CSV table of C-alpha atoms and ligand atoms in Angstrom, one decimal:
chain,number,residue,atom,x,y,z
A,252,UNK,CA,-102.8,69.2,112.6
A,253,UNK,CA,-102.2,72.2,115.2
A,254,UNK,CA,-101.5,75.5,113.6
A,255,UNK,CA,-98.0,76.4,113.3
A,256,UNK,CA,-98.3,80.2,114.4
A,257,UNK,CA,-99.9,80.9,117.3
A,258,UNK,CA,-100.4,84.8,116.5
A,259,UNK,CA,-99.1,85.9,112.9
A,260,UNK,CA,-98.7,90.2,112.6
A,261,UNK,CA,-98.6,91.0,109.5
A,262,UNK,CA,-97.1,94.3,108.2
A,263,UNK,CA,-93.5,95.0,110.0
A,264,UNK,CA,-94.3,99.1,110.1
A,265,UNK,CA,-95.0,101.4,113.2
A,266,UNK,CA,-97.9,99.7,113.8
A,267,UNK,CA,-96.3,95.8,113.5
A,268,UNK,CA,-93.9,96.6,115.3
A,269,UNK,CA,-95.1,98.3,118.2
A,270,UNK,CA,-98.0,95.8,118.2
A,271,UNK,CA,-94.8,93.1,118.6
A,272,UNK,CA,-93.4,94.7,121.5
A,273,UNK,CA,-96.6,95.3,123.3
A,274,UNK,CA,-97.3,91.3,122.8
A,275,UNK,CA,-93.8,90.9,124.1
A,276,UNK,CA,-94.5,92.9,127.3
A,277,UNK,CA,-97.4,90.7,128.2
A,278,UNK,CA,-95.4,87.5,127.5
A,279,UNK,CA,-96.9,86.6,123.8
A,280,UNK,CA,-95.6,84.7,121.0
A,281,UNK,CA,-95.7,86.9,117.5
A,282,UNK,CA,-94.1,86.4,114.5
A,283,UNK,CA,-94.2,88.8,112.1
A,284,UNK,CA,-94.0,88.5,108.2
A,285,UNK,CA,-93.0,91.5,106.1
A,286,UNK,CA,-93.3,92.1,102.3
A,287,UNK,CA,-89.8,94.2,102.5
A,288,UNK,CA,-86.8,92.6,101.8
A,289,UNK,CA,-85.1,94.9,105.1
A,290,UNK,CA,-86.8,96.7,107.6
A,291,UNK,CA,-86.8,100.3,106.7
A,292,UNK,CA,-89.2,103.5,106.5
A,293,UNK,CA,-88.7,106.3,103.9
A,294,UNK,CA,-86.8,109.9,104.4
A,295,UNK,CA,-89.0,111.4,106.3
A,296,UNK,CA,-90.3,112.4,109.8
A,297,UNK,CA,-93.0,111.6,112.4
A,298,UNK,CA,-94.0,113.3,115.8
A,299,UNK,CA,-95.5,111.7,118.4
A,300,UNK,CA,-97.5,113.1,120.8
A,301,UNK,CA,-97.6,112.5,124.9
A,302,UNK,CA,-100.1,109.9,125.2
A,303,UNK,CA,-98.1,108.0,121.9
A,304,UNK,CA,-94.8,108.5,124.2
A,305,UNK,CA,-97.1,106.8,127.2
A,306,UNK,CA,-98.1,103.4,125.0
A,307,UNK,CA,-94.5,103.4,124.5
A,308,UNK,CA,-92.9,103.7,127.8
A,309,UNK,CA,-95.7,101.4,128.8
A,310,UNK,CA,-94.5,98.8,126.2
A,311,UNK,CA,-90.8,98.9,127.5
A,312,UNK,CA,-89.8,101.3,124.6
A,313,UNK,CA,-89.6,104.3,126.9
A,314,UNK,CA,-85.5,104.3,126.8
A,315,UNK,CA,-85.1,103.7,123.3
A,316,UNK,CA,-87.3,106.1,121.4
A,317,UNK,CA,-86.1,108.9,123.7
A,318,UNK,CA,-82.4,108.0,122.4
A,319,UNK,CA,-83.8,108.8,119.1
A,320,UNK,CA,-86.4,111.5,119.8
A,321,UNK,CA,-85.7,115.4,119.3
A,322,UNK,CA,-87.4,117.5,121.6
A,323,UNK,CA,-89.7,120.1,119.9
A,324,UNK,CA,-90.3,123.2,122.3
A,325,UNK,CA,-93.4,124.1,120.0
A,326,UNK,CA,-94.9,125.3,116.6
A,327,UNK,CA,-94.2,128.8,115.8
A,328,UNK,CA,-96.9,129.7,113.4
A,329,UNK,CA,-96.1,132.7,111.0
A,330,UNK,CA,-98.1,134.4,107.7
A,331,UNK,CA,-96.6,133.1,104.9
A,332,UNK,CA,-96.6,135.8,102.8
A,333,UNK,CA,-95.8,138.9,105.1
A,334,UNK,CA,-94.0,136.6,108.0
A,335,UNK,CA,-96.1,138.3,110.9
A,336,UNK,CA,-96.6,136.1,114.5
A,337,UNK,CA,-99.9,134.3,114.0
A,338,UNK,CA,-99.8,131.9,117.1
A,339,UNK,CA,-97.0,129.9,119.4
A,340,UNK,CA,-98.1,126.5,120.5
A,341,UNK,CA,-95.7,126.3,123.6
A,342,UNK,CA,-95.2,122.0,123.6
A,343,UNK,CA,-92.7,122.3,126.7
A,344,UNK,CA,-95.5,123.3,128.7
A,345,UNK,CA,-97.5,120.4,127.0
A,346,UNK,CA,-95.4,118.1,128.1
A,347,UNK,CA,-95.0,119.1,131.5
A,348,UNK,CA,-99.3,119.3,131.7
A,349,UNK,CA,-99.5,115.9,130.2
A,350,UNK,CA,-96.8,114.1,131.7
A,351,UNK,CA,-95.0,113.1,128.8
A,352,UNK,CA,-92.8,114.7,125.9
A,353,UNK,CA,-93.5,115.4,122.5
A,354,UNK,CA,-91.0,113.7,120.1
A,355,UNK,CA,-89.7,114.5,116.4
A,356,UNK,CA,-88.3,111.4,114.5
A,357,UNK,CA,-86.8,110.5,111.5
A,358,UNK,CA,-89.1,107.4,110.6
A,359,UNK,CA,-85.7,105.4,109.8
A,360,UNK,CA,-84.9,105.8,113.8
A,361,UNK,CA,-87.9,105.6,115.3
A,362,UNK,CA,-88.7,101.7,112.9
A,363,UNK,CA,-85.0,101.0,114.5
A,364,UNK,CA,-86.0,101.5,118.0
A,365,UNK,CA,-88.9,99.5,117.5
A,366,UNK,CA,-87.1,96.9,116.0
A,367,UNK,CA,-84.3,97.1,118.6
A,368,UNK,CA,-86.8,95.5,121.1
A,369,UNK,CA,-87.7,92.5,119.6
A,370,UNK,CA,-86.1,88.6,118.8
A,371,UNK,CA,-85.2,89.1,115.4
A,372,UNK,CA,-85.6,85.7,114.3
A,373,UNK,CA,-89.6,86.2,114.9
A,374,UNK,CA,-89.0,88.7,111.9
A,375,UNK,CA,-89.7,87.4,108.4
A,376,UNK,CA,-88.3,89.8,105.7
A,377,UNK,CA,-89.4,89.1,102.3
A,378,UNK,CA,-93.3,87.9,103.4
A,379,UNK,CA,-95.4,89.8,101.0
A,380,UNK,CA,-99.0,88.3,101.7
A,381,UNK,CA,-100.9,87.6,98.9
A,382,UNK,CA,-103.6,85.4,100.5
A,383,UNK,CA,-106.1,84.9,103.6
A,384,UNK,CA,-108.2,81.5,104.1
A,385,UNK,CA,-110.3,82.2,107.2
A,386,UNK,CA,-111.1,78.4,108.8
A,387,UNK,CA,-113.0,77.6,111.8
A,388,UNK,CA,-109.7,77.3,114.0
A,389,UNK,CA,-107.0,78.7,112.0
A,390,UNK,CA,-106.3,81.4,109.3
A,391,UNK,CA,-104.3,80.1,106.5
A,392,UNK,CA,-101.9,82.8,105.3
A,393,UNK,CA,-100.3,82.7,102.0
A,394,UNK,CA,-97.0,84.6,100.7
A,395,UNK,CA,-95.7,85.6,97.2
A,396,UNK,CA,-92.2,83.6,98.0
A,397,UNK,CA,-94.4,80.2,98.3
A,398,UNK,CA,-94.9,80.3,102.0
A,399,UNK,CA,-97.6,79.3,103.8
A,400,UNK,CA,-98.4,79.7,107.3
A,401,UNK,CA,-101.3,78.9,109.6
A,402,UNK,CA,-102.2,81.0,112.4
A,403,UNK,CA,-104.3,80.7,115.1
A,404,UNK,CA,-104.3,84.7,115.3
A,405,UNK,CA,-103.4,87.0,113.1
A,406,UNK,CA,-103.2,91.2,113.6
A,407,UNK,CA,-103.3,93.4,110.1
A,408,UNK,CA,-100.6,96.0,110.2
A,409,UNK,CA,-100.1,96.0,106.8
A,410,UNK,CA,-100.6,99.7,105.9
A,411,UNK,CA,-103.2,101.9,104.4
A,412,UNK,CA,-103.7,99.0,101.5
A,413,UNK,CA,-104.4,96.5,103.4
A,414,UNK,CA,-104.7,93.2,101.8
A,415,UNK,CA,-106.4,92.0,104.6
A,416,UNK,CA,-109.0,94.8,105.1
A,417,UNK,CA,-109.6,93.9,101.2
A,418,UNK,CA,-109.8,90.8,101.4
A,419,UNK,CA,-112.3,91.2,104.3
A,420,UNK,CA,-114.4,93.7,103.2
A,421,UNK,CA,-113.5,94.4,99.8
A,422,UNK,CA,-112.8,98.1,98.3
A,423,UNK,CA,-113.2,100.8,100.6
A,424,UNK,CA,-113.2,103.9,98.1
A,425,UNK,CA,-110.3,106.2,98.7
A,426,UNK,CA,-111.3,109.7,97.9
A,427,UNK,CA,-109.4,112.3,96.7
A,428,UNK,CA,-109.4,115.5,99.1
A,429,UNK,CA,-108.4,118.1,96.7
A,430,UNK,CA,-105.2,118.1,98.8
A,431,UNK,CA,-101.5,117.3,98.2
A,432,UNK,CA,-98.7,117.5,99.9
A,433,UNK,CA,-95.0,118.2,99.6
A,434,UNK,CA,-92.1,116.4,101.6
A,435,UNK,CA,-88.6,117.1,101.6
A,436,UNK,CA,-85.2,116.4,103.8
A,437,UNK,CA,-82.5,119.1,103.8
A,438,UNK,CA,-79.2,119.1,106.0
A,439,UNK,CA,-79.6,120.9,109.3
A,440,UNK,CA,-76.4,122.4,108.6
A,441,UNK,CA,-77.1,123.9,105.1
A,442,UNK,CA,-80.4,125.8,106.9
A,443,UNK,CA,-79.4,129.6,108.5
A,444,UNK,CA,-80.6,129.3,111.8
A,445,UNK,CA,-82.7,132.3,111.8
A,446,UNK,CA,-84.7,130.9,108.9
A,447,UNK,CA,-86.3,127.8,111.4
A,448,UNK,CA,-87.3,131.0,113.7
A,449,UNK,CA,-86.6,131.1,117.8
A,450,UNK,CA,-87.8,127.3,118.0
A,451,UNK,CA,-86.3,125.5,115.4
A,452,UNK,CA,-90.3,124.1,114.4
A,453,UNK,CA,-91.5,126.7,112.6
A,454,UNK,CA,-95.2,126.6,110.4
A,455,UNK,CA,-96.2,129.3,107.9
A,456,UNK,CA,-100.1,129.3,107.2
A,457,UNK,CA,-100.9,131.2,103.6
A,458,UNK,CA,-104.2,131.1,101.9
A,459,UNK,CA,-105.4,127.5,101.2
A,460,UNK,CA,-101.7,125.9,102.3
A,461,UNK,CA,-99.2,125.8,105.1
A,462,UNK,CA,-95.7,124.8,105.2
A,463,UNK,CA,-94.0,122.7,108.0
A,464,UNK,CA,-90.0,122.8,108.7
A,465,UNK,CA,-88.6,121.5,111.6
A,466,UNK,CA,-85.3,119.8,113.1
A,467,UNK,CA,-84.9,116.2,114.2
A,468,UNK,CA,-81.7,114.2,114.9
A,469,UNK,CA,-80.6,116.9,116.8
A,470,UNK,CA,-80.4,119.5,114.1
A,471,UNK,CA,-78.7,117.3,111.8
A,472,UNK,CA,-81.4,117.6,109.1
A,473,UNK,CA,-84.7,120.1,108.7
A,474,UNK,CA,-87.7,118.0,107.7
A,475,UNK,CA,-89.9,119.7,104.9
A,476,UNK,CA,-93.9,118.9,104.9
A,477,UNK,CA,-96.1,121.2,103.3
A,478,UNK,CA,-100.2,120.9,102.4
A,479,UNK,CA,-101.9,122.9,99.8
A,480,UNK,CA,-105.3,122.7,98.2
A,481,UNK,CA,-105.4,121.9,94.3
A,482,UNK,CA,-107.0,119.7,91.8
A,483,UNK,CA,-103.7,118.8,90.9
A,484,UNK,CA,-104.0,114.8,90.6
A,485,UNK,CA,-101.1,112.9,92.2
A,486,UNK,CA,-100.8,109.6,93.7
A,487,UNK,CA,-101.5,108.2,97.4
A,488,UNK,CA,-98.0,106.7,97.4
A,489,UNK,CA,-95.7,108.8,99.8
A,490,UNK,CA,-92.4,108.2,97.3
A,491,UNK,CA,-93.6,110.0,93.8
A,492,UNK,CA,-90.8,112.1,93.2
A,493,UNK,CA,-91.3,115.7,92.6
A,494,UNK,CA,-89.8,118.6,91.1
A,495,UNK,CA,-88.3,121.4,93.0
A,496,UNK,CA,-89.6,124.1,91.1
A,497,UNK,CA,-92.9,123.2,90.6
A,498,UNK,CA,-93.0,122.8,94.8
A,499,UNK,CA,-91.5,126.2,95.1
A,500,UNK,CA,-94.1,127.6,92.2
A,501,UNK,CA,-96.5,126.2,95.3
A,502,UNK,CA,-96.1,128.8,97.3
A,503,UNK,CA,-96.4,132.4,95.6
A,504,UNK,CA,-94.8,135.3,97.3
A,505,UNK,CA,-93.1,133.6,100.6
A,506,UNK,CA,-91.8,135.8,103.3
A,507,UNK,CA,-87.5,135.9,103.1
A,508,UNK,CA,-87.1,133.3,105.7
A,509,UNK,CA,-89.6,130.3,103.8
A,510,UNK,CA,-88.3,132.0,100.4
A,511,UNK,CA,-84.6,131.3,101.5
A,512,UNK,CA,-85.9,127.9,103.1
A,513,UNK,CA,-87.3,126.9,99.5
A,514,UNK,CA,-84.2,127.7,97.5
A,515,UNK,CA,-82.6,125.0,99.3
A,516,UNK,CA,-84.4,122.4,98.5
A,517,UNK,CA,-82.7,120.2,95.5
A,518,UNK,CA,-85.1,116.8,96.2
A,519,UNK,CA,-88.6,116.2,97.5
A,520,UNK,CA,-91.7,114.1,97.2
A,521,UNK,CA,-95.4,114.6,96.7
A,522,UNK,CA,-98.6,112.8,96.9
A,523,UNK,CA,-102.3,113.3,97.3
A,524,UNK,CA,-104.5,112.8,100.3
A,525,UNK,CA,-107.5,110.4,100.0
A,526,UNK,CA,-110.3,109.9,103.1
A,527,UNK,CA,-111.8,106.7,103.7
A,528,UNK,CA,-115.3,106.6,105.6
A,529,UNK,CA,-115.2,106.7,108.8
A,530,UNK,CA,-115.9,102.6,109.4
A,531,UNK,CA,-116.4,99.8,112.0
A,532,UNK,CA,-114.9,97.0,110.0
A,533,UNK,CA,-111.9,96.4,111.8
A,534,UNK,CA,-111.5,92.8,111.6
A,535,UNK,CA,-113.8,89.9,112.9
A,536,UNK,CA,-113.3,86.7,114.9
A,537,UNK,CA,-109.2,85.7,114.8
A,538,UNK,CA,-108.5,88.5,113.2
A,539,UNK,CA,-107.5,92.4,114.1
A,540,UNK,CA,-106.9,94.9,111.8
A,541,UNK,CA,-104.6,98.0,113.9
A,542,UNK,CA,-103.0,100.7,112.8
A,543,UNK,CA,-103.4,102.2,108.9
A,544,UNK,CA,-105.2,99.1,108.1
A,545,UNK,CA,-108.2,99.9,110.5
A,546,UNK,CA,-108.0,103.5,110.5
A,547,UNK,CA,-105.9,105.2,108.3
A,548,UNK,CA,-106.1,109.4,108.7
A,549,UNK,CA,-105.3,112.6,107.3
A,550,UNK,CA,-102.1,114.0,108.4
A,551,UNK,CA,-103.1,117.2,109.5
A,552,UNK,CA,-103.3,115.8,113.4
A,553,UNK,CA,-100.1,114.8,113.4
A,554,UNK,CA,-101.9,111.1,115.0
A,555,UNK,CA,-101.6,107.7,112.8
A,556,UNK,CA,-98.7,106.6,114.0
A,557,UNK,CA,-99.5,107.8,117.7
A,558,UNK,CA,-102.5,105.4,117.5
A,559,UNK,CA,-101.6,103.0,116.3
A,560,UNK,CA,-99.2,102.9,119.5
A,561,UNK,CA,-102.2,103.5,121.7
A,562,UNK,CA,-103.4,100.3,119.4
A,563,UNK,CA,-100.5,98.1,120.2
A,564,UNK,CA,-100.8,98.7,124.3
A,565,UNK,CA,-104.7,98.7,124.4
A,566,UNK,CA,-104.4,95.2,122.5
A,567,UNK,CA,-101.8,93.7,124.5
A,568,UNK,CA,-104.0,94.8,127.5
A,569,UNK,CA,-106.5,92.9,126.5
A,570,UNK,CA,-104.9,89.8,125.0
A,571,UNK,CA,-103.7,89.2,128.3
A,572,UNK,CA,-106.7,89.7,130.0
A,573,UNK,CA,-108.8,87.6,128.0
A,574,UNK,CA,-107.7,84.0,127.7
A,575,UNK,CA,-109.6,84.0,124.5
A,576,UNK,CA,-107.9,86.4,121.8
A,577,UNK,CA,-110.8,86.2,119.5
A,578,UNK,CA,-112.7,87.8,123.0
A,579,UNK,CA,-109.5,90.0,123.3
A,580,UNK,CA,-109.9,91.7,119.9
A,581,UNK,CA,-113.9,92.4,120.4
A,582,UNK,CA,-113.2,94.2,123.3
A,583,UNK,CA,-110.1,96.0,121.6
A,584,UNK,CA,-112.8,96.8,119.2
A,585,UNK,CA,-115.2,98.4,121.6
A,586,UNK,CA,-112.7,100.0,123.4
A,587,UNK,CA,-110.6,102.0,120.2
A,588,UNK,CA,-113.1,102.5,117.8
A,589,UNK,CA,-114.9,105.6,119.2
A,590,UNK,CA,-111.6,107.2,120.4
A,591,UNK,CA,-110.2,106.9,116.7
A,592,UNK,CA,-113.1,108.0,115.2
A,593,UNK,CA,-112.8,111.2,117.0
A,594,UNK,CA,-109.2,111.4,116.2
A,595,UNK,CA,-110.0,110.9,112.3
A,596,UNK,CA,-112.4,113.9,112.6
A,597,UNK,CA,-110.0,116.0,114.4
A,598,UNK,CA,-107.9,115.5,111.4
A,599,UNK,CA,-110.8,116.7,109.0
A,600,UNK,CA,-111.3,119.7,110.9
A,601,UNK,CA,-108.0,120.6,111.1
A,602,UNK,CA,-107.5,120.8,107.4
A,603,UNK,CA,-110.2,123.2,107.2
A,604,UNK,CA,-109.1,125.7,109.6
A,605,UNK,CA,-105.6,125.7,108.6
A,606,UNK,CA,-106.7,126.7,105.1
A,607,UNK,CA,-108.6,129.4,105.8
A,608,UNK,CA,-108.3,131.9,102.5
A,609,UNK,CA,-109.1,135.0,105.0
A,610,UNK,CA,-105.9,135.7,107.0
A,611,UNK,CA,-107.2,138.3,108.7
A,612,UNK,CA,-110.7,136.1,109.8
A,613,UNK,CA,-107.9,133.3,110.6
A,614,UNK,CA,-105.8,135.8,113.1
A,615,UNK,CA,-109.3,137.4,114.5
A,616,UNK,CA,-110.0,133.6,114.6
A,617,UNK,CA,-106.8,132.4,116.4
A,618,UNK,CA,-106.9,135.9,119.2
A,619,UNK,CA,-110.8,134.9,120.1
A,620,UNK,CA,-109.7,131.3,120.7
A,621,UNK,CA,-112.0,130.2,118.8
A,622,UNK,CA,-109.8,128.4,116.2
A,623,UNK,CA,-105.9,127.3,116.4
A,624,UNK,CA,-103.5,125.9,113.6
A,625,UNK,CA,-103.1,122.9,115.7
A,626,UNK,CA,-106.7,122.0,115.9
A,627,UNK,CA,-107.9,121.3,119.9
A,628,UNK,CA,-105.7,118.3,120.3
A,629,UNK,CA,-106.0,118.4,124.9
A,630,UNK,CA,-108.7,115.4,124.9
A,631,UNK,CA,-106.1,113.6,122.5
A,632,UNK,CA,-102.7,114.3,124.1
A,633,UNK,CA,-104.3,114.1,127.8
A,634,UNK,CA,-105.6,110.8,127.1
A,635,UNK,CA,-103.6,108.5,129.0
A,636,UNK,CA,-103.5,104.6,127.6
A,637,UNK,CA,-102.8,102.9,131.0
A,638,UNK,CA,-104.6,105.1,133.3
A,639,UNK,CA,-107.7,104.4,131.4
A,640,UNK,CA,-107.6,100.8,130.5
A,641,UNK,CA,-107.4,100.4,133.9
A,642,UNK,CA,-110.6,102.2,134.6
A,643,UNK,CA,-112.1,99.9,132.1
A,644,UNK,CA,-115.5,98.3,133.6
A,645,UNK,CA,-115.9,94.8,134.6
A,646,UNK,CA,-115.7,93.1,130.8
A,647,UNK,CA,-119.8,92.5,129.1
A,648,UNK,CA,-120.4,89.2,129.6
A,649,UNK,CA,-120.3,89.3,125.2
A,650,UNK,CA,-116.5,90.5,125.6
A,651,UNK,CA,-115.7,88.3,128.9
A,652,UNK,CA,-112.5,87.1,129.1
B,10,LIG,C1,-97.0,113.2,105.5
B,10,LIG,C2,-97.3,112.3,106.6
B,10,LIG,C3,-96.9,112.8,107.8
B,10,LIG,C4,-97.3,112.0,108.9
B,10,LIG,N1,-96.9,112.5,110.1
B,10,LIG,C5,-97.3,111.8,111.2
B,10,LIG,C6,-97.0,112.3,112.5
B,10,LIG,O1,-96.3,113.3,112.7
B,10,LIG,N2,-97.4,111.6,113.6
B,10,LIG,C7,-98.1,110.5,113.5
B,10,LIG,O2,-98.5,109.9,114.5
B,10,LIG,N3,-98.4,109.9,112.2
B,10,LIG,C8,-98.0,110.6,111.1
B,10,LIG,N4,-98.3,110.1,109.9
B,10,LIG,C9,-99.1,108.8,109.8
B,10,LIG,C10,-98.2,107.6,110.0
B,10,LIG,O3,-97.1,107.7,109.2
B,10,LIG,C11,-99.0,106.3,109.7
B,10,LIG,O4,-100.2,106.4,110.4
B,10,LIG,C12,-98.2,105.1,110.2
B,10,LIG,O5,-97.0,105.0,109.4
B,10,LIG,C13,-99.0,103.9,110.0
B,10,LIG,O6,-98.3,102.7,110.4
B,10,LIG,P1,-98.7,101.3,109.8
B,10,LIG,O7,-97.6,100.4,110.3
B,10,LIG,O8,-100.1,101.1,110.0
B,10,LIG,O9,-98.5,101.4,108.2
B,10,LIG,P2,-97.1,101.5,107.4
B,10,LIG,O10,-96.2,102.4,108.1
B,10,LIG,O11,-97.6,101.8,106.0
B,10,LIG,O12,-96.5,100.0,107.5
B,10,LIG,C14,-97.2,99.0,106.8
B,10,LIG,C15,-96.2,97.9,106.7
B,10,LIG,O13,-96.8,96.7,106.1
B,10,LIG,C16,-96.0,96.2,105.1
B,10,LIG,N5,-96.9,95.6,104.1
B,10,LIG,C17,-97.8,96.2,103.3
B,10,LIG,N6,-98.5,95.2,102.6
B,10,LIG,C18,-98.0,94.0,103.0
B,10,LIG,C19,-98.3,92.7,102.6
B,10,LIG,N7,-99.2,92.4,101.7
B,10,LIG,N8,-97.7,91.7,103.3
B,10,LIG,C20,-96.8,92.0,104.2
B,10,LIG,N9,-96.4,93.2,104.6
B,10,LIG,C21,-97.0,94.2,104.0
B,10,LIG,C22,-95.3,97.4,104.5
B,10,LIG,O14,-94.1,97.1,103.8
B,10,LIG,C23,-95.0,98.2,105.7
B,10,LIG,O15,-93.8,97.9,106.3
B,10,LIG,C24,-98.0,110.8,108.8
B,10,LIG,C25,-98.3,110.4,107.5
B,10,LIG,C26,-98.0,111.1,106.4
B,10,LIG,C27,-98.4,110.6,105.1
């Protein structure tokens, strides 16, 4: 019997998604099975960076995601306790030396737009996998509403607990980092101006934390993420509700502005950062892992989502090079995994700097350019995904098409 799903993503997030389109663009059949009854994302925001904005454009999306994109002008980086200048990452002038703009999102918009480019009747709400049978011609997926469904293909975008990376390779350790994090959403309109500072983005860096506010849908809300060292055990989950008092207790002696900024908060979030190793298994023979499921990271490079949108063009680049897909995902493989990796220690580093206890080492730090609050991000925003895939060598004869 022939299989009756020629390629099967599963996990409708950023990364299903966009690896949907990309598919699309290159004339692919996908269907894609999601555990959630509706497509949705939580309350919160994501950036994405100039070469993200490139996989994009270069997956037809270009049009829709700037619809729904705020342009940031930059980071305005201030002490938090005594509010003095640290450091003004100009993004403007990024995106004029990179070709491409820097976007803020509300998650909700940014899933839509995604969304908004694909057949929704290759969309299957309500598909929570449960169960993979890897076969020598097909993989045999099964659901927790009784469905199965066999797939020649399938790509894993099913998050940061992947069943399929389990069920591949078993456990993969999370650890905690000693790290948590605050989120909250508050109406652009209920903010004073002058508290988001001359840029509207505005990040205040205090000893072992910092504190990110910034506008998206065009000012209508201010989007609260904050970092802070403690042994404080809470979950990985991004929804565990918090309290607002013990978030504002977070952050002893704030400047005016981030002390008027935290007496408006009435709702947030928190949860705890865990690492994974750093790790090759990304999938074998029909199947890919992309996205959170292959490489999930620390947020403090602002750069899951963006790759897994590198992810979704590099693949369909090479799913319609290579007539065989199992060939296809090797050489997506050898092609991603060294970038990534670099971009998962970026995100290490970055954490460390940021939370420097000494602000007067940070600022002596920051003036002799030796250290920045946004981490040295030009080899990852300069990176262009089309530009180099097709400087790619002629294919290894292991990885030919
Ligand atoms: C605080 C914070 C801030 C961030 N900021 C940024 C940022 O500014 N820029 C950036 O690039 N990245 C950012 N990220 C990272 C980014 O959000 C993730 O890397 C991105 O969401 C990963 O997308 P994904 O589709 O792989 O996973 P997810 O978004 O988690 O999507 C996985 C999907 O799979 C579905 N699913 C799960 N299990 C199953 C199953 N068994 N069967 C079927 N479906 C399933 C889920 O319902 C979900 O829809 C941030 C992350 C955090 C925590």
């Amino acid at each position: 019997m022939e299989p009756n799903c020629r390629m099967a993503i599963v996990g409708g997030g950023l990364a299903g998604l966009a690896a949907a389109n990309a598919l699309k663009t290159f004339g692919i059949a996908a269907e894609v099975f999601e555990a959630a009854p509706a497509l949705g994302e939580i309350g919160a925001a994501v950036n994405a960076s100039p070469q993200a904005v490139k996989a994009l454009r270069a997956i037809g999306l270009g049009e829709k995601v700037a619809a729904v994109g705020h342009l940031s002008p930059g980071i305005y980086t201030c002490n938090m306790q005594t509010g003095e200048f640290l450091e003004f990452n100009d993004r403007h002038k990024a995106a004029a030396r990179f070709g491409a703009p820097y976007y803020t999102f509300h998650r909700a918009d940014l899933l839509d737009a995604l969304a908004g480019g694909l057949d929704h009747s290759t969309i299957h709400l309500g598909h929570r996998l449960t169960g993979i049978e890897e076969r020598t011609d097909r993989v045999v997926l099964a659901f927790d509403n009784g469905a199965r469904v066999e797939a020649e293909h399938v790509i894993a975008a099913d998050g940061v607990r992947s069943v399929i990376r389990q069920a591949l390779y078993g456990s993969d350790n999370p650890t905690y980092t000693g790290q948590m994090v605050w989120r909250s959403l508050l109406n652009g309109s209920d903010v004073p101006e002058e508290v988001m500072g001359p840029m509207g983005h505005m990040q205040w860096a205090g000893p072992g934390c910092h504190f990110i506010a910034y506008y998206i849908r065009q000012k209508k809300q201010v989007n609260i993420v904050t970092q802070e060292d403690t042994d404080k055990w809470v979950e990985e989950g991004w929804s565990t509700r918090g309290d607002p008092d013990e978030m504002r207790l977070s952050f002893p002696n704030p400047e005016p502005r981030l002390k008027q900024l935290l007496s408006l908060v009435t709702t947030c979030s928190k949860w705890g950062l865990f690492t994974r190793p750093l790790t090759r298994n990304w999938g074998r023979g029909r199947i890919q892992l992309v996205g959170d499921a292959a490489h999930a990271m620390l947020p403090n490079a602002g750069q899951g989502a963006c790759q897994a949108f590198e992810d979704a063009y590099i693949l369909g680049r090479w799913l319609d090079a290579c007539r065989d897909p199992v060939k296809a995902f090797a050489n997506f493989r050898r092609v991603r995994i060294p970038r990534v990796h670099g971009v998962q220690r970026l995100s290490l580093a970055n954490a460390r700097f940021k939370h420097m206890r000494d602000a007067a080492a940070q600022r002596q730090s920051v003036s002799s350019g030796q250290g920045s609050f946004h981490g040295s991000s030009d080899w990852v925003w300069g990176y262009d995904p089309v530009s180099e895939w097709d400087k790619e060598p002629a294919v290894p004869t292991a990885y030919a098409a």
